[in-house]
Structure formats: structure tokens, C-alpha cells
Amino acid sequence: MSKKITRSDAEWRRLLTPEQYEVTRLGGTEPPFSGQYYAFKGRGKYRCLGCGNDLFRSETKFDSGTGWPSFWAPISEGSIETARDTGQGMVRTEVKCRRCSAHLGHVFPDGPPPTGLRYCLNSLALKFVGEEG
Ligand SMILES: [Zn+2]
């Protein structure tokens, strides 16, 4: 189910740490090499911190050297949405959770095969869930 989740600003502030709120609700970016997942190699799924939506899989994660967790494809196109972002004097494509509209990061056209895409995400927007068994 990809039913939209909407919460008031006050609810998000209560549910998230100030750092998580800054990134996911205000479109902030964590400092590179600061997050818990940029060099993390566990096998499993990365879910949206805000709503638990399945977003990315460890099989599509790669070491981009940027200091942010990077993936070449989402679990499905339906789990994310993209939007044009012209902030900070750059034209970029913002990546958001389709279910709760949390800001996740940006996608760039310089990733590895097979997609050639690099989804550059914030650890603060994600929650890793390891594979069972
Ligand atoms: Zn979400």
C-alpha cells in the first residue's frame, strides 16, 4: 500500500530528532562522512525513517566515495518521487519518499551500470533493516 501519510509539523517535530527533522522535513543535508550508513555494508533493506516505506536494498548500494550512502536504483519507482530542486544555485533532482514526502537526498546521472544513476541519500532519512535468517 502506498497510501499517503500526512502529519502536522508539530507531530514530525515530536517524532524526529532535530537533525532528522532538518533533513527529512526541511530538505537539509547531513555533513559528508557523518552518517551511520555511508560505509555500512549490511545486507537488507533501507526504509524511510519517517514512515517505514521500503526504499532501497543493500544489493544496489555502492561506494561512491562521497560520504553519503549511495544507490543505483530504488526498490521500486513507486516507493519514491522526484522533484526539480533549484536551491543553492544548482539544478538538481530531489528524491523524496512517495508515502510521507520526506526529503531523502538527490539523484545524479553519474552512477554505475546498469542504471547510470546515483541516488545520493542522507543516513538521517533512512532506517536499515537487516535480512532475517
Ligand atoms: Zn516515508
PDB file of C-alpha atoms and ligand atoms in Angstrom:
ATOM      1  CA  MET A   1       0.000   0.000   0.000  1.00  0.00           C
ATOM      2  CA  SER A   2       1.317   3.410  -0.868  1.00  0.00           C
ATOM      3  CA  LYS A   3      -1.331   5.472   0.859  1.00  0.00           C
ATOM      4  CA  LYS A   4      -0.060   8.942   1.629  1.00  0.00           C
ATOM      5  CA  ILE A   5       0.901   9.693   5.185  1.00  0.00           C
ATOM      6  CA  THR A   6       0.447  13.269   6.294  1.00  0.00           C
ATOM      7  CA  ARG A   7       1.385  14.597   9.693  1.00  0.00           C
ATOM      8  CA  SER A   8       1.397  18.068  11.113  1.00  0.00           C
ATOM      9  CA  ASP A   9       4.645  19.883  11.573  1.00  0.00           C
ATOM     10  CA  ALA A  10       4.234  19.534  15.344  1.00  0.00           C
ATOM     11  CA  GLU A  11       3.853  15.758  15.011  1.00  0.00           C
ATOM     12  CA  TRP A  12       7.009  15.441  12.913  1.00  0.00           C
ATOM     13  CA  ARG A  13       8.911  17.562  15.412  1.00  0.00           C
ATOM     14  CA  ARG A  14       7.789  15.248  18.190  1.00  0.00           C
ATOM     15  CA  LEU A  15       8.658  12.051  16.286  1.00  0.00           C
ATOM     16  CA  LEU A  16      12.050  13.057  14.898  1.00  0.00           C
ATOM     17  CA  THR A  17      15.295  14.281  16.394  1.00  0.00           C
ATOM     18  CA  PRO A  18      16.195  17.876  15.421  1.00  0.00           C
ATOM     19  CA  GLU A  19      18.787  16.509  12.961  1.00  0.00           C
ATOM     20  CA  GLN A  20      16.313  14.074  11.370  1.00  0.00           C
ATOM     21  CA  TYR A  21      13.703  16.831  11.161  1.00  0.00           C
ATOM     22  CA  GLU A  22      16.143  19.233   9.500  1.00  0.00           C
ATOM     23  CA  VAL A  23      16.996  16.703   6.775  1.00  0.00           C
ATOM     24  CA  THR A  24      13.660  14.998   6.121  1.00  0.00           C
ATOM     25  CA  ARG A  25      11.200  17.868   6.564  1.00  0.00           C
ATOM     26  CA  LEU A  26      13.335  20.910   5.683  1.00  0.00           C
ATOM     27  CA  GLY A  27      15.395  19.361   2.879  1.00  0.00           C
ATOM     28  CA  GLY A  28      18.690  19.614   4.707  1.00  0.00           C
ATOM     29  CA  THR A  29      21.848  17.644   4.005  1.00  0.00           C
ATOM     30  CA  GLU A  30      23.903  15.879   6.653  1.00  0.00           C
ATOM     31  CA  PRO A  31      27.657  16.565   6.572  1.00  0.00           C
ATOM     32  CA  PRO A  32      29.509  14.022   4.388  1.00  0.00           C
ATOM     33  CA  PHE A  33      31.119  11.085   6.222  1.00  0.00           C
ATOM     34  CA  SER A  34      28.942  11.876   9.262  1.00  0.00           C
ATOM     35  CA  GLY A  35      26.048   9.455   8.798  1.00  0.00           C
ATOM     36  CA  GLN A  36      25.796   5.895  10.021  1.00  0.00           C
ATOM     37  CA  TYR A  37      25.264   4.311   6.585  1.00  0.00           C
ATOM     38  CA  TYR A  38      27.743   5.785   4.062  1.00  0.00           C
ATOM     39  CA  ALA A  39      30.286   2.967   4.655  1.00  0.00           C
ATOM     40  CA  PHE A  40      27.787   0.443   6.017  1.00  0.00           C
ATOM     41  CA  LYS A  41      27.750  -2.906   4.221  1.00  0.00           C
ATOM     42  CA  GLY A  42      24.966  -4.871   5.926  1.00  0.00           C
ATOM     43  CA  ARG A  43      22.574  -6.943   3.831  1.00  0.00           C
ATOM     44  CA  GLY A  44      18.961  -5.891   3.966  1.00  0.00           C
ATOM     45  CA  LYS A  45      16.585  -3.042   3.234  1.00  0.00           C
ATOM     46  CA  TYR A  46      16.678   0.649   3.858  1.00  0.00           C
ATOM     47  CA  ARG A  47      13.344   2.043   4.952  1.00  0.00           C
ATOM     48  CA  CYS A  48      12.062   5.571   5.243  1.00  0.00           C
ATOM     49  CA  LEU A  49      12.747   6.771   8.764  1.00  0.00           C
ATOM     50  CA  GLY A  50       9.518   8.730   8.804  1.00  0.00           C
ATOM     51  CA  CYS A  51       7.014   6.106   7.673  1.00  0.00           C
ATOM     52  CA  GLY A  52       8.742   2.723   7.249  1.00  0.00           C
ATOM     53  CA  ASN A  53       8.263   2.628   3.469  1.00  0.00           C
ATOM     54  CA  ASP A  54      10.744   0.223   1.795  1.00  0.00           C
ATOM     55  CA  LEU A  55      13.057   2.408  -0.294  1.00  0.00           C
ATOM     56  CA  PHE A  56      16.387   0.824  -1.203  1.00  0.00           C
ATOM     57  CA  ARG A  57      18.128  -2.557  -0.979  1.00  0.00           C
ATOM     58  CA  SER A  58      21.723  -3.314   0.017  1.00  0.00           C
ATOM     59  CA  GLU A  59      22.253  -5.074  -3.347  1.00  0.00           C
ATOM     60  CA  THR A  60      22.030  -1.713  -5.131  1.00  0.00           C
ATOM     61  CA  LYS A  61      24.261   0.163  -2.690  1.00  0.00           C
ATOM     62  CA  PHE A  62      27.730   1.119  -3.865  1.00  0.00           C
ATOM     63  CA  ASP A  63      30.713   3.021  -2.520  1.00  0.00           C
ATOM     64  CA  SER A  64      30.550   6.400  -4.245  1.00  0.00           C
ATOM     65  CA  GLY A  65      33.319   7.942  -2.163  1.00  0.00           C
ATOM     66  CA  THR A  66      31.093  10.957  -1.482  1.00  0.00           C
ATOM     67  CA  GLY A  67      30.487  10.280   2.208  1.00  0.00           C
ATOM     68  CA  TRP A  68      26.766   9.693   1.719  1.00  0.00           C
ATOM     69  CA  PRO A  69      25.005   6.347   1.251  1.00  0.00           C
ATOM     70  CA  SER A  70      24.631   5.840  -2.493  1.00  0.00           C
ATOM     71  CA  PHE A  71      22.432   3.501  -4.509  1.00  0.00           C
ATOM     72  CA  TRP A  72      21.920   2.928  -8.228  1.00  0.00           C
ATOM     73  CA  ALA A  73      18.214   2.048  -8.026  1.00  0.00           C
ATOM     74  CA  PRO A  74      15.283   2.208  -5.604  1.00  0.00           C
ATOM     75  CA  ILE A  75      13.333  -0.905  -4.635  1.00  0.00           C
ATOM     76  CA  SER A  76      10.592   0.333  -6.962  1.00  0.00           C
ATOM     77  CA  GLU A  77       9.787   3.524  -8.818  1.00  0.00           C
ATOM     78  CA  GLY A  78       6.593   3.647  -6.801  1.00  0.00           C
ATOM     79  CA  SER A  79       8.399   3.970  -3.487  1.00  0.00           C
ATOM     80  CA  ILE A  80       9.971   7.326  -4.259  1.00  0.00           C
ATOM     81  CA  GLU A  81       9.136  10.509  -6.103  1.00  0.00           C
ATOM     82  CA  THR A  82      11.420  13.078  -7.631  1.00  0.00           C
ATOM     83  CA  ALA A  83      11.173  16.829  -7.968  1.00  0.00           C
ATOM     84  CA  ARG A  84      13.240  19.586  -9.555  1.00  0.00           C
ATOM     85  CA  ASP A  85      15.329  21.387  -6.942  1.00  0.00           C
ATOM     86  CA  THR A  86      16.898  24.724  -7.873  1.00  0.00           C
ATOM     87  CA  GLY A  87      18.158  25.575  -4.385  1.00  0.00           C
ATOM     88  CA  GLN A  88      21.700  26.658  -3.563  1.00  0.00           C
ATOM     89  CA  GLY A  89      22.374  27.880  -7.114  1.00  0.00           C
ATOM     90  CA  MET A  90      22.213  24.363  -8.575  1.00  0.00           C
ATOM     91  CA  VAL A  91      19.674  22.449 -10.610  1.00  0.00           C
ATOM     92  CA  ARG A  92      19.300  19.041  -9.003  1.00  0.00           C
ATOM     93  CA  THR A  93      16.696  16.321  -8.809  1.00  0.00           C
ATOM     94  CA  GLU A  94      15.385  15.862  -5.317  1.00  0.00           C
ATOM     95  CA  VAL A  95      14.409  12.363  -4.122  1.00  0.00           C
ATOM     96  CA  LYS A  96      11.511  12.058  -1.699  1.00  0.00           C
ATOM     97  CA  CYS A  97       9.591   9.258  -0.048  1.00  0.00           C
ATOM     98  CA  ARG A  98       6.376   8.850  -2.005  1.00  0.00           C
ATOM     99  CA  ARG A  99       4.416   7.900   1.082  1.00  0.00           C
ATOM    100  CA  CYS A 100       5.301  10.645   3.578  1.00  0.00           C
ATOM    101  CA  SER A 101       7.115  13.129   1.302  1.00  0.00           C
ATOM    102  CA  ALA A 102      10.269  13.031   3.428  1.00  0.00           C
ATOM    103  CA  HIS A 103      13.319  14.517   1.745  1.00  0.00           C
ATOM    104  CA  LEU A 104      15.820  11.681   1.216  1.00  0.00           C
ATOM    105  CA  GLY A 105      18.538  13.223  -0.946  1.00  0.00           C
ATOM    106  CA  HIS A 106      19.203  13.791  -4.651  1.00  0.00           C
ATOM    107  CA  VAL A 107      19.707  11.661  -7.754  1.00  0.00           C
ATOM    108  CA  PHE A 108      22.540  12.330 -10.221  1.00  0.00           C
ATOM    109  CA  PRO A 109      23.241  10.886 -13.697  1.00  0.00           C
ATOM    110  CA  ASP A 110      26.792   9.737 -12.867  1.00  0.00           C
ATOM    111  CA  GLY A 111      26.152   6.370 -11.232  1.00  0.00           C
ATOM    112  CA  PRO A 112      27.341   2.893 -12.201  1.00  0.00           C
ATOM    113  CA  PRO A 113      25.605   0.411 -14.536  1.00  0.00           C
ATOM    114  CA  PRO A 114      23.011  -0.852 -15.082  1.00  0.00           C
ATOM    115  CA  THR A 115      21.074   2.385 -14.428  1.00  0.00           C
ATOM    116  CA  GLY A 116      23.829   5.008 -14.565  1.00  0.00           C
ATOM    117  CA  LEU A 117      22.120   6.731 -11.662  1.00  0.00           C
ATOM    118  CA  ARG A 118      23.456   7.714  -8.274  1.00  0.00           C
ATOM    119  CA  TYR A 119      20.874   8.146  -5.551  1.00  0.00           C
ATOM    120  CA  CYS A 120      22.794  10.186  -3.004  1.00  0.00           C
ATOM    121  CA  LEU A 121      20.934   9.925   0.285  1.00  0.00           C
ATOM    122  CA  ASN A 122      21.148  11.059   3.869  1.00  0.00           C
ATOM    123  CA  SER A 123      21.667   8.407   6.550  1.00  0.00           C
ATOM    124  CA  LEU A 124      19.424  10.520   8.757  1.00  0.00           C
ATOM    125  CA  ALA A 125      16.451   9.859   6.452  1.00  0.00           C
ATOM    126  CA  LEU A 126      16.896   6.063   6.486  1.00  0.00           C
ATOM    127  CA  LYS A 127      16.411   3.127   8.799  1.00  0.00           C
ATOM    128  CA  PHE A 128      18.235  -0.088   7.938  1.00  0.00           C
ATOM    129  CA  VAL A 129      16.506  -3.415   8.497  1.00  0.00           C
ATOM    130  CA  GLY A 130      18.732  -6.495   8.201  1.00  0.00           C
ATOM    131  CA  GLU A 131      17.708  -9.687   6.458  1.00  0.00           C
ATOM    132  CA  GLU A 132      16.344 -12.327   8.725  1.00  0.00           C
ATOM    133  CA  GLY A 133      17.904 -15.741   8.828  1.00  0.00           C
TER     134      GLY A 133
HETATM  135 ZN    ZN B   1       8.311   8.000   4.191  1.00  0.00          ZN
END
